[in-house]
mmCIF file with all atom_site columns, C-alpha atoms in Angstrom:
data_model
loop_
_atom_site.group_PDB
_atom_site.id
_atom_site.type_symbol
_atom_site.label_atom_id
_atom_site.label_alt_id
_atom_site.label_comp_id
_atom_site.label_asym_id
_atom_site.label_entity_id
_atom_site.label_seq_id
_atom_site.pdbx_PDB_ins_code
_atom_site.Cartn_x
_atom_site.Cartn_y
_atom_site.Cartn_z
_atom_site.occupancy
_atom_site.B_iso_or_equiv
_atom_site.pdbx_formal_charge
_atom_site.auth_seq_id
_atom_site.auth_comp_id
_atom_site.auth_asym_id
_atom_site.auth_atom_id
_atom_site.pdbx_PDB_model_num
ATOM 1   C CA . MET A 1 1   ? 0.000   0.000   0.000   1.00 56.00 ? 1   MET A CA 1
ATOM 2   C CA . GLU A 1 2   ? 2.911   2.304   0.726   1.00 66.00 ? 2   GLU A CA 1
ATOM 3   C CA . PHE A 1 3   ? 4.118   1.748   -2.839  1.00 59.00 ? 3   PHE A CA 1
ATOM 4   C CA . LEU A 1 4   ? 0.834   3.095   -4.285  1.00 62.00 ? 4   LEU A CA 1
ATOM 5   C CA . LYS A 1 5   ? 1.034   6.065   -1.912  1.00 64.00 ? 5   LYS A CA 1
ATOM 6   C CA . ASN A 1 6   ? 4.594   6.728   -3.142  1.00 62.00 ? 6   ASN A CA 1
ATOM 7   C CA . ILE A 1 7   ? 3.399   6.645   -6.765  1.00 64.00 ? 7   ILE A CA 1
ATOM 8   C CA . LYS A 1 8   ? 0.701   9.202   -5.967  1.00 62.00 ? 8   LYS A CA 1
ATOM 9   C CA . ASN A 1 9   ? 3.217   11.389  -4.118  1.00 62.00 ? 9   ASN A CA 1
ATOM 10  C CA . SER A 1 10  ? 5.759   11.148  -6.959  1.00 62.00 ? 10  SER A CA 1
ATOM 11  C CA . VAL A 1 11  ? 3.166   12.663  -9.273  1.00 62.00 ? 11  VAL A CA 1
ATOM 12  C CA . TYR A 1 12  ? 1.521   15.241  -6.963  1.00 64.00 ? 12  TYR A CA 1
ATOM 13  C CA . SER A 1 13  ? 3.876   16.022  -4.093  1.00 65.00 ? 13  SER A CA 1
ATOM 14  C CA . PRO A 1 14  ? 7.084   18.091  -4.489  1.00 68.00 ? 14  PRO A CA 1
ATOM 15  C CA . ASP A 1 15  ? 8.054   17.101  -0.922  1.00 70.00 ? 15  ASP A CA 1
ATOM 16  C CA . PHE A 1 16  ? 8.380   13.467  -2.065  1.00 66.00 ? 16  PHE A CA 1
ATOM 17  C CA . PHE A 1 17  ? 11.498  14.244  -4.126  1.00 62.00 ? 17  PHE A CA 1
ATOM 18  C CA . SER A 1 18  ? 13.234  16.051  -1.284  1.00 64.00 ? 18  SER A CA 1
ATOM 19  C CA . GLU A 1 19  ? 12.652  12.945  0.884   1.00 69.00 ? 19  GLU A CA 1
ATOM 20  C CA . VAL A 1 20  ? 13.930  10.582  -1.823  1.00 65.00 ? 20  VAL A CA 1
ATOM 21  C CA . ILE A 1 21  ? 17.323  12.332  -1.830  1.00 70.00 ? 21  ILE A CA 1
ATOM 22  C CA . SER A 1 22  ? 17.891  11.270  1.760   1.00 72.00 ? 22  SER A CA 1
ATOM 23  C CA . LYS A 1 23  ? 16.943  7.618   1.120   1.00 74.00 ? 23  LYS A CA 1
ATOM 24  C CA . SER A 1 24  ? 19.315  4.873   -0.025  1.00 78.00 ? 24  SER A CA 1
ATOM 25  C CA . PHE A 1 25  ? 20.000  4.016   -3.656  1.00 79.00 ? 25  PHE A CA 1
ATOM 26  C CA . SER A 1 26  ? 18.438  0.558   -3.179  1.00 80.00 ? 26  SER A CA 1
ATOM 27  C CA . TYR A 1 27  ? 15.159  2.219   -2.086  1.00 74.00 ? 27  TYR A CA 1
ATOM 28  C CA . SER A 1 28  ? 15.074  4.327   -5.255  1.00 72.00 ? 28  SER A CA 1
ATOM 29  C CA . LEU A 1 29  ? 15.997  1.368   -7.453  1.00 80.00 ? 29  LEU A CA 1
ATOM 30  C CA . LYS A 1 30  ? 13.317  -0.813  -5.864  1.00 79.00 ? 30  LYS A CA 1
ATOM 31  C CA . TYR A 1 31  ? 10.732  1.951   -6.322  1.00 75.00 ? 31  TYR A CA 1
ATOM 32  C CA . TYR A 1 32  ? 11.724  2.460   -9.963  1.00 80.00 ? 32  TYR A CA 1
ATOM 33  C CA . LEU A 1 33  ? 11.604  -1.275  -10.811 1.00 83.00 ? 33  LEU A CA 1
ATOM 34  C CA . LEU A 1 34  ? 8.225   -1.755  -9.090  1.00 82.00 ? 34  LEU A CA 1
ATOM 35  C CA . PHE A 1 35  ? 6.876   1.301   -10.896 1.00 80.00 ? 35  PHE A CA 1
ATOM 36  C CA . ALA A 1 36  ? 8.173   -0.100  -14.209 1.00 85.00 ? 36  ALA A CA 1
ATOM 37  C CA . LEU A 1 37  ? 6.550   -3.478  -13.487 1.00 86.00 ? 37  LEU A CA 1
ATOM 38  C CA . LEU A 1 38  ? 3.232   -1.875  -12.563 1.00 84.00 ? 38  LEU A CA 1
ATOM 39  C CA . SER A 1 39  ? 3.350   0.241   -15.749 1.00 85.00 ? 39  SER A CA 1
ATOM 40  C CA . ALA A 1 40  ? 4.117   -2.864  -17.828 1.00 89.00 ? 40  ALA A CA 1
ATOM 41  C CA . VAL A 1 41  ? 1.190   -4.798  -16.310 1.00 89.00 ? 41  VAL A CA 1
ATOM 42  C CA . PHE A 1 42  ? -1.175  -1.863  -16.897 1.00 88.00 ? 42  PHE A CA 1
ATOM 43  C CA . ALA A 1 43  ? -0.023  -1.401  -20.522 1.00 89.00 ? 43  ALA A CA 1
ATOM 44  C CA . THR A 1 44  ? -0.380  -5.138  -21.201 1.00 89.00 ? 44  THR A CA 1
ATOM 45  C CA . ILE A 1 45  ? -3.922  -5.201  -19.808 1.00 89.00 ? 45  ILE A CA 1
ATOM 46  C CA . VAL A 1 46  ? -4.921  -2.202  -21.945 1.00 88.00 ? 46  VAL A CA 1
ATOM 47  C CA . LEU A 1 47  ? -3.353  -3.798  -25.038 1.00 86.00 ? 47  LEU A CA 1
ATOM 48  C CA . ALA A 1 48  ? -4.993  -7.155  -24.304 1.00 85.00 ? 48  ALA A CA 1
ATOM 49  C CA . PHE A 1 49  ? -8.467  -5.650  -24.023 1.00 83.00 ? 49  PHE A CA 1
ATOM 50  C CA . SER A 1 50  ? -8.038  -3.843  -27.333 1.00 83.00 ? 50  SER A CA 1
ATOM 51  C CA . VAL A 1 51  ? -6.268  -6.562  -29.352 1.00 82.00 ? 51  VAL A CA 1
ATOM 52  C CA . LEU A 1 52  ? -7.363  -9.993  -28.088 1.00 77.00 ? 52  LEU A CA 1
ATOM 53  C CA . PRO A 1 53  ? -11.120 -9.725  -28.827 1.00 78.00 ? 53  PRO A CA 1
ATOM 54  C CA . GLU A 1 54  ? -10.418 -8.617  -32.403 1.00 80.00 ? 54  GLU A CA 1
ATOM 55  C CA . MET A 1 55  ? -7.778  -11.318 -32.851 1.00 77.00 ? 55  MET A CA 1
ATOM 56  C CA . LYS A 1 56  ? -10.130 -13.992 -31.476 1.00 76.00 ? 56  LYS A CA 1
ATOM 57  C CA . SER A 1 57  ? -12.919 -12.850 -33.811 1.00 77.00 ? 57  SER A CA 1
ATOM 58  C CA . SER A 1 58  ? -10.614 -12.791 -36.861 1.00 73.00 ? 58  SER A CA 1
ATOM 59  C CA . LEU A 1 59  ? -9.242  -16.258 -36.124 1.00 73.00 ? 59  LEU A CA 1
ATOM 60  C CA . GLY A 1 60  ? -12.765 -17.606 -35.645 1.00 74.00 ? 60  GLY A CA 1
ATOM 61  C CA . GLU A 1 61  ? -13.797 -16.194 -39.031 1.00 75.00 ? 61  GLU A CA 1
ATOM 62  C CA . LEU A 1 62  ? -10.674 -17.630 -40.673 1.00 72.00 ? 62  LEU A CA 1
ATOM 63  C CA . ASN A 1 63  ? -11.374 -21.100 -39.212 1.00 75.00 ? 63  ASN A CA 1
ATOM 64  C CA . THR A 1 64  ? -14.955 -20.950 -40.505 1.00 76.00 ? 64  THR A CA 1
ATOM 65  C CA . LYS A 1 65  ? -13.790 -19.868 -43.971 1.00 76.00 ? 65  LYS A CA 1
ATOM 66  C CA . ILE A 1 66  ? -11.194 -22.646 -44.110 1.00 76.00 ? 66  ILE A CA 1
ATOM 67  C CA . LEU A 1 67  ? -13.841 -25.244 -43.351 1.00 76.00 ? 67  LEU A CA 1
ATOM 68  C CA . GLN A 1 68  ? -16.301 -23.686 -45.816 1.00 76.00 ? 68  GLN A CA 1
ATOM 69  C CA . ASN A 1 69  ? -13.711 -23.541 -48.612 1.00 74.00 ? 69  ASN A CA 1
ATOM 70  C CA . TYR A 1 70  ? -12.457 -27.107 -48.297 1.00 79.00 ? 70  TYR A CA 1
ATOM 71  C CA . PRO A 1 71  ? -14.615 -29.161 -50.665 1.00 82.00 ? 71  PRO A CA 1
ATOM 72  C CA . GLN A 1 72  ? -16.708 -31.798 -48.883 1.00 83.00 ? 72  GLN A CA 1
ATOM 73  C CA . GLU A 1 73  ? -15.923 -34.504 -51.440 1.00 87.00 ? 73  GLU A CA 1
ATOM 74  C CA . LEU A 1 74  ? -12.180 -33.843 -51.870 1.00 88.00 ? 74  LEU A CA 1
ATOM 75  C CA . VAL A 1 75  ? -9.834  -36.571 -50.664 1.00 91.00 ? 75  VAL A CA 1
ATOM 76  C CA . VAL A 1 76  ? -6.068  -36.234 -51.103 1.00 91.00 ? 76  VAL A CA 1
ATOM 77  C CA . LYS A 1 77  ? -3.878  -39.193 -50.214 1.00 93.00 ? 77  LYS A CA 1
ATOM 78  C CA . ILE A 1 78  ? -0.129  -39.096 -49.762 1.00 92.00 ? 78  ILE A CA 1
ATOM 79  C CA . GLU A 1 79  ? 1.361   -42.590 -49.696 1.00 93.00 ? 79  GLU A CA 1
ATOM 80  C CA . ASN A 1 80  ? 5.051   -43.392 -50.035 1.00 92.00 ? 80  ASN A CA 1
ATOM 81  C CA . GLY A 1 81  ? 5.779   -39.859 -51.237 1.00 91.00 ? 81  GLY A CA 1
ATOM 82  C CA . LYS A 1 82  ? 3.156   -39.905 -54.011 1.00 92.00 ? 82  LYS A CA 1
ATOM 83  C CA . VAL A 1 83  ? -0.066  -37.924 -54.161 1.00 92.00 ? 83  VAL A CA 1
ATOM 84  C CA . SER A 1 84  ? -3.389  -39.209 -55.436 1.00 91.00 ? 84  SER A CA 1
ATOM 85  C CA . THR A 1 85  ? -6.803  -37.587 -55.328 1.00 91.00 ? 85  THR A CA 1
ATOM 86  C CA . ASN A 1 86  ? -10.404 -38.391 -56.148 1.00 92.00 ? 86  ASN A CA 1
ATOM 87  C CA . ALA A 1 87  ? -10.906 -34.984 -57.833 1.00 88.00 ? 87  ALA A CA 1
ATOM 88  C CA . LYS A 1 88  ? -10.955 -34.223 -61.536 1.00 90.00 ? 88  LYS A CA 1
ATOM 89  C CA . GLU A 1 89  ? -7.626  -32.536 -62.198 1.00 86.00 ? 89  GLU A CA 1
ATOM 90  C CA . PRO A 1 90  ? -6.459  -29.869 -62.283 1.00 86.00 ? 90  PRO A CA 1
ATOM 91  C CA . PHE A 1 91  ? -8.384  -29.023 -59.105 1.00 88.00 ? 91  PHE A CA 1
ATOM 92  C CA . TYR A 1 92  ? -8.329  -25.569 -57.480 1.00 86.00 ? 92  TYR A CA 1
ATOM 93  C CA . ILE A 1 93  ? -8.921  -24.587 -53.859 1.00 83.00 ? 93  ILE A CA 1
ATOM 94  C CA . LYS A 1 94  ? -9.713  -20.919 -53.306 1.00 80.00 ? 94  LYS A CA 1
ATOM 95  C CA . PHE A 1 95  ? -8.271  -18.733 -50.540 1.00 77.00 ? 95  PHE A CA 1
ATOM 96  C CA . PRO A 1 96  ? -10.430 -18.689 -47.378 1.00 66.00 ? 96  PRO A CA 1
ATOM 97  C CA . GLY A 1 97  ? -10.939 -14.927 -47.545 1.00 59.00 ? 97  GLY A CA 1
ATOM 98  C CA . GLY A 1 98  ? -11.072 -14.421 -51.318 1.00 57.00 ? 98  GLY A CA 1
ATOM 99  C CA . THR A 1 99  ? -7.800  -13.696 -53.140 1.00 52.00 ? 99  THR A CA 1
ATOM 100 C CA . SER A 1 100 ? -4.315  -12.928 -51.905 1.00 53.00 ? 100 SER A CA 1
ATOM 101 C CA . GLY A 1 101 ? -2.040  -10.283 -53.349 1.00 59.00 ? 101 GLY A CA 1
ATOM 102 C CA . VAL A 1 102 ? -0.264  -12.958 -55.406 1.00 59.00 ? 102 VAL A CA 1
ATOM 103 C CA . ALA A 1 103 ? -2.913  -15.340 -56.744 1.00 71.00 ? 103 ALA A CA 1
ATOM 104 C CA . GLU A 1 104 ? -6.616  -16.055 -57.029 1.00 77.00 ? 104 GLU A CA 1
ATOM 105 C CA . ASN A 1 105 ? -6.405  -19.620 -55.676 1.00 80.00 ? 105 ASN A CA 1
ATOM 106 C CA . PHE A 1 106 ? -4.604  -21.038 -52.682 1.00 84.00 ? 106 PHE A CA 1
ATOM 107 C CA . LEU A 1 107 ? -3.811  -24.434 -54.208 1.00 86.00 ? 107 LEU A CA 1
ATOM 108 C CA . LYS A 1 108 ? -3.819  -26.185 -57.558 1.00 86.00 ? 108 LYS A CA 1
ATOM 109 C CA . ILE A 1 109 ? -3.723  -29.975 -57.450 1.00 90.00 ? 109 ILE A CA 1
ATOM 110 C CA . ASP A 1 110 ? -2.259  -31.483 -60.612 1.00 90.00 ? 110 ASP A CA 1
ATOM 111 C CA . THR A 1 111 ? -0.743  -34.941 -60.207 1.00 90.00 ? 111 THR A CA 1
ATOM 112 C CA . LYS A 1 112 ? -0.929  -35.765 -63.931 1.00 89.00 ? 112 LYS A CA 1
ATOM 113 C CA . ASN A 1 113 ? 1.618   -33.249 -65.210 1.00 83.00 ? 113 ASN A CA 1
ATOM 114 C CA . SER A 1 114 ? 5.215   -32.694 -64.131 1.00 82.00 ? 114 SER A CA 1
ATOM 115 C CA . PHE A 1 115 ? 6.334   -29.398 -62.636 1.00 81.00 ? 115 PHE A CA 1
ATOM 116 C CA . ASP A 1 116 ? 7.435   -26.693 -65.042 1.00 78.00 ? 116 ASP A CA 1
ATOM 117 C CA . LEU A 1 117 ? 8.710   -23.396 -63.597 1.00 78.00 ? 117 LEU A CA 1
ATOM 118 C CA . ASN A 1 118 ? 7.469   -21.246 -66.487 1.00 74.00 ? 118 ASN A CA 1
ATOM 119 C CA . GLU A 1 119 ? 4.000   -22.780 -66.286 1.00 75.00 ? 119 GLU A CA 1
ATOM 120 C CA . PHE A 1 120 ? 3.873   -22.389 -62.510 1.00 75.00 ? 120 PHE A CA 1
ATOM 121 C CA . GLN A 1 121 ? 4.632   -18.691 -62.771 1.00 72.00 ? 121 GLN A CA 1
ATOM 122 C CA . GLY A 1 122 ? 1.604   -18.399 -65.047 1.00 69.00 ? 122 GLY A CA 1
ATOM 123 C CA . TYR A 1 123 ? -0.732  -20.263 -62.655 1.00 66.00 ? 123 TYR A CA 1
ATOM 124 C CA . GLU A 1 124 ? -3.311  -18.378 -60.718 1.00 75.00 ? 124 GLU A CA 1
ATOM 125 C CA . SER A 1 125 ? -2.430  -20.306 -57.546 1.00 81.00 ? 125 SER A CA 1
ATOM 126 C CA . GLN A 1 126 ? -0.203  -19.613 -54.566 1.00 84.00 ? 126 GLN A CA 1
ATOM 127 C CA . CYS A 1 127 ? 0.767   -23.285 -54.305 1.00 87.00 ? 127 CYS A CA 1
ATOM 128 C CA . LEU A 1 128 ? 0.876   -26.364 -56.513 1.00 88.00 ? 128 LEU A CA 1
ATOM 129 C CA . LEU A 1 129 ? 0.595   -29.995 -55.433 1.00 91.00 ? 129 LEU A CA 1
ATOM 130 C CA . THR A 1 130 ? 2.042   -32.424 -57.968 1.00 90.00 ? 130 THR A CA 1
ATOM 131 C CA . GLU A 1 131 ? 2.405   -36.172 -57.698 1.00 92.00 ? 131 GLU A CA 1
ATOM 132 C CA . THR A 1 132 ? 5.728   -35.904 -55.843 1.00 92.00 ? 132 THR A CA 1
ATOM 133 C CA . SER A 1 133 ? 6.163   -32.254 -54.757 1.00 91.00 ? 133 SER A CA 1
ATOM 134 C CA . PHE A 1 134 ? 4.581   -29.298 -53.020 1.00 92.00 ? 134 PHE A CA 1
ATOM 135 C CA . ILE A 1 135 ? 5.552   -26.000 -54.647 1.00 88.00 ? 135 ILE A CA 1
ATOM 136 C CA . CYS A 1 136 ? 4.651   -22.644 -53.147 1.00 88.00 ? 136 CYS A CA 1
ATOM 137 C CA . TYR A 1 137 ? 5.445   -18.962 -53.505 1.00 84.00 ? 137 TYR A CA 1
ATOM 138 C CA . GLU A 1 138 ? 7.342   -17.465 -50.584 1.00 82.00 ? 138 GLU A CA 1
ATOM 139 C CA . GLY A 1 139 ? 6.669   -13.771 -50.903 1.00 73.00 ? 139 GLY A CA 1
ATOM 140 C CA . LYS A 1 140 ? 5.924   -12.384 -54.341 1.00 71.00 ? 140 LYS A CA 1
ATOM 141 C CA . SER A 1 141 ? 8.717   -13.920 -56.402 1.00 73.00 ? 141 SER A CA 1
ATOM 142 C CA . GLN A 1 142 ? 10.557  -16.656 -54.476 1.00 83.00 ? 142 GLN A CA 1
ATOM 143 C CA . ILE A 1 143 ? 9.404   -20.230 -55.019 1.00 85.00 ? 143 ILE A CA 1
ATOM 144 C CA . LYS A 1 144 ? 10.011  -23.115 -52.617 1.00 89.00 ? 144 LYS A CA 1
ATOM 145 C CA . ILE A 1 145 ? 9.863   -26.712 -53.843 1.00 88.00 ? 145 ILE A CA 1
ATOM 146 C CA . GLN A 1 146 ? 9.432   -29.437 -51.235 1.00 91.00 ? 146 GLN A CA 1
ATOM 147 C CA . SER A 1 147 ? 9.692   -33.092 -52.115 1.00 90.00 ? 147 SER A CA 1
ATOM 148 C CA . LEU A 1 148 ? 7.049   -35.383 -50.574 1.00 91.00 ? 148 LEU A CA 1
ATOM 149 C CA . GLU A 1 149 ? 9.441   -38.332 -50.565 1.00 90.00 ? 149 GLU A CA 1
ATOM 150 C CA . LYS A 1 150 ? 9.794   -38.337 -46.752 1.00 89.00 ? 150 LYS A CA 1
ATOM 151 C CA . PHE A 1 151 ? 6.306   -36.983 -46.021 1.00 90.00 ? 151 PHE A CA 1
ATOM 152 C CA . PRO A 1 152 ? 4.264   -39.301 -43.772 1.00 92.00 ? 152 PRO A CA 1
ATOM 153 C CA . ASN A 1 153 ? 1.375   -41.259 -45.249 1.00 92.00 ? 153 ASN A CA 1
ATOM 154 C CA . VAL A 1 154 ? -1.831  -39.297 -44.712 1.00 92.00 ? 154 VAL A CA 1
ATOM 155 C CA . THR A 1 155 ? -5.359  -38.966 -46.040 1.00 90.00 ? 155 THR A CA 1
ATOM 156 C CA . ILE A 1 156 ? -6.562  -35.373 -46.157 1.00 90.00 ? 156 ILE A CA 1
ATOM 157 C CA . ASN A 1 157 ? -10.321 -34.882 -46.253 1.00 89.00 ? 157 ASN A CA 1
ATOM 158 C CA . LYS A 1 158 ? -12.888 -32.545 -44.684 1.00 87.00 ? 158 LYS A CA 1
ATOM 159 C CA . ASP A 1 159 ? -12.750 -34.393 -41.323 1.00 87.00 ? 159 ASP A CA 1
ATOM 160 C CA . PHE A 1 160 ? -8.944  -34.197 -41.258 1.00 88.00 ? 160 PHE A CA 1
ATOM 161 C CA . VAL A 1 161 ? -8.997  -30.442 -41.977 1.00 85.00 ? 161 VAL A CA 1
ATOM 162 C CA . SER A 1 162 ? -11.716 -29.925 -39.351 1.00 85.00 ? 162 SER A CA 1
ATOM 163 C CA . SER A 1 163 ? -9.660  -31.748 -36.692 1.00 85.00 ? 163 SER A CA 1
ATOM 164 C CA . TRP A 1 164 ? -6.595  -29.594 -37.489 1.00 84.00 ? 164 TRP A CA 1
ATOM 165 C CA . VAL A 1 165 ? -8.638  -26.390 -37.284 1.00 83.00 ? 165 VAL A CA 1
ATOM 166 C CA . LYS A 1 166 ? -9.904  -27.472 -33.834 1.00 83.00 ? 166 LYS A CA 1
ATOM 167 C CA . LYS A 1 167 ? -6.348  -28.276 -32.682 1.00 84.00 ? 167 LYS A CA 1
ATOM 168 C CA . ALA A 1 168 ? -5.110  -24.894 -33.923 1.00 80.00 ? 168 ALA A CA 1
ATOM 169 C CA . SER A 1 169 ? -7.938  -23.136 -32.059 1.00 78.00 ? 169 SER A CA 1
ATOM 170 C CA . MET A 1 170 ? -7.031  -24.947 -28.824 1.00 79.00 ? 170 MET A CA 1
ATOM 171 C CA . LEU A 1 171 ? -3.355  -24.059 -29.296 1.00 78.00 ? 171 LEU A CA 1
ATOM 172 C CA . LEU A 1 172 ? -4.232  -20.386 -29.787 1.00 76.00 ? 172 LEU A CA 1
ATOM 173 C CA . LYS A 1 173 ? -6.166  -20.398 -26.502 1.00 76.00 ? 173 LYS A CA 1
ATOM 174 C CA . LEU A 1 174 ? -2.984  -21.592 -24.791 1.00 78.00 ? 174 LEU A CA 1
ATOM 175 C CA . LEU A 1 175 ? -1.102  -18.670 -26.357 1.00 76.00 ? 175 LEU A CA 1
ATOM 176 C CA . TYR A 1 176 ? -3.237  -16.053 -24.570 1.00 78.00 ? 176 TYR A CA 1
ATOM 177 C CA . PRO A 1 177 ? -1.344  -16.423 -21.258 1.00 82.00 ? 177 PRO A CA 1
ATOM 178 C CA . LEU A 1 178 ? 1.932   -16.206 -23.185 1.00 83.00 ? 178 LEU A CA 1
ATOM 179 C CA . PHE A 1 179 ? 0.643   -12.966 -24.717 1.00 83.00 ? 179 PHE A CA 1
ATOM 180 C CA . PHE A 1 180 ? 0.252   -11.510 -21.216 1.00 83.00 ? 180 PHE A CA 1
ATOM 181 C CA . ILE A 1 181 ? 3.634   -12.705 -19.986 1.00 88.00 ? 181 ILE A CA 1
ATOM 182 C CA . GLY A 1 182 ? 5.375   -11.575 -23.177 1.00 88.00 ? 182 GLY A CA 1
ATOM 183 C CA . GLY A 1 183 ? 3.597   -8.216  -23.075 1.00 87.00 ? 183 GLY A CA 1
ATOM 184 C CA . ILE A 1 184 ? 4.667   -7.573  -19.492 1.00 88.00 ? 184 ILE A CA 1
ATOM 185 C CA . ILE A 1 185 ? 8.278   -8.473  -20.305 1.00 90.00 ? 185 ILE A CA 1
ATOM 186 C CA . VAL A 1 186 ? 8.367   -6.289  -23.437 1.00 90.00 ? 186 VAL A CA 1
ATOM 187 C CA . PHE A 1 187 ? 6.779   -3.278  -21.745 1.00 88.00 ? 187 PHE A CA 1
ATOM 188 C CA . PHE A 1 188 ? 9.013   -3.709  -18.676 1.00 86.00 ? 188 PHE A CA 1
ATOM 189 C CA . ILE A 1 189 ? 12.105  -3.673  -20.881 1.00 89.00 ? 189 ILE A CA 1
ATOM 190 C CA . MET A 1 190 ? 10.795  -0.645  -22.772 1.00 87.00 ? 190 MET A CA 1
ATOM 191 C CA . VAL A 1 191 ? 10.235  1.296   -19.537 1.00 81.00 ? 191 VAL A CA 1
ATOM 192 C CA . THR A 1 192 ? 13.546  0.344   -17.890 1.00 81.00 ? 192 THR A CA 1
ATOM 193 C CA . ALA A 1 193 ? 15.677  0.751   -21.026 1.00 79.00 ? 193 ALA A CA 1
ATOM 194 C CA . ARG A 1 194 ? 15.063  4.511   -21.175 1.00 66.00 ? 194 ARG A CA 1
#
């Protein structure tokens, strides 16, 4: 309680500073660090109340759009590094929120044709899934090619995507406490580093 009284006096009372001169350095340091910690906690709470509800809403909308955009009938199997699908190819999956700045579609599945760099640059998709590779733009011009040779055997369908969306949502809920702890640490460093 004395600490809160000292904060009030440091703002409103000129006599407080004349008393501080006579106190030890450790008293001043302790006061400064506690004040910095209290400021960091307050700033984190304010930030959390302004950012977290919007972030939670946006993530909820994204999860819904992912599930809505994944075709009910689409099944993609990866076995022994080779992709097969039940869809008529080439098959396109749109972005959950419309288009990105790079392409109209998120993914093109084409296991019948081999990868050609010039053709890929002309595709209207961010990523391409071939029989043996996953190719994707990183940024606007860099392309990353990943072989599926060591990829685990998996069947990707609507239920699989739904289970991953639920797992991601649960993981994000666990990140909220880390947001608070990280916020306090960052704001504390910002206050004390001045």
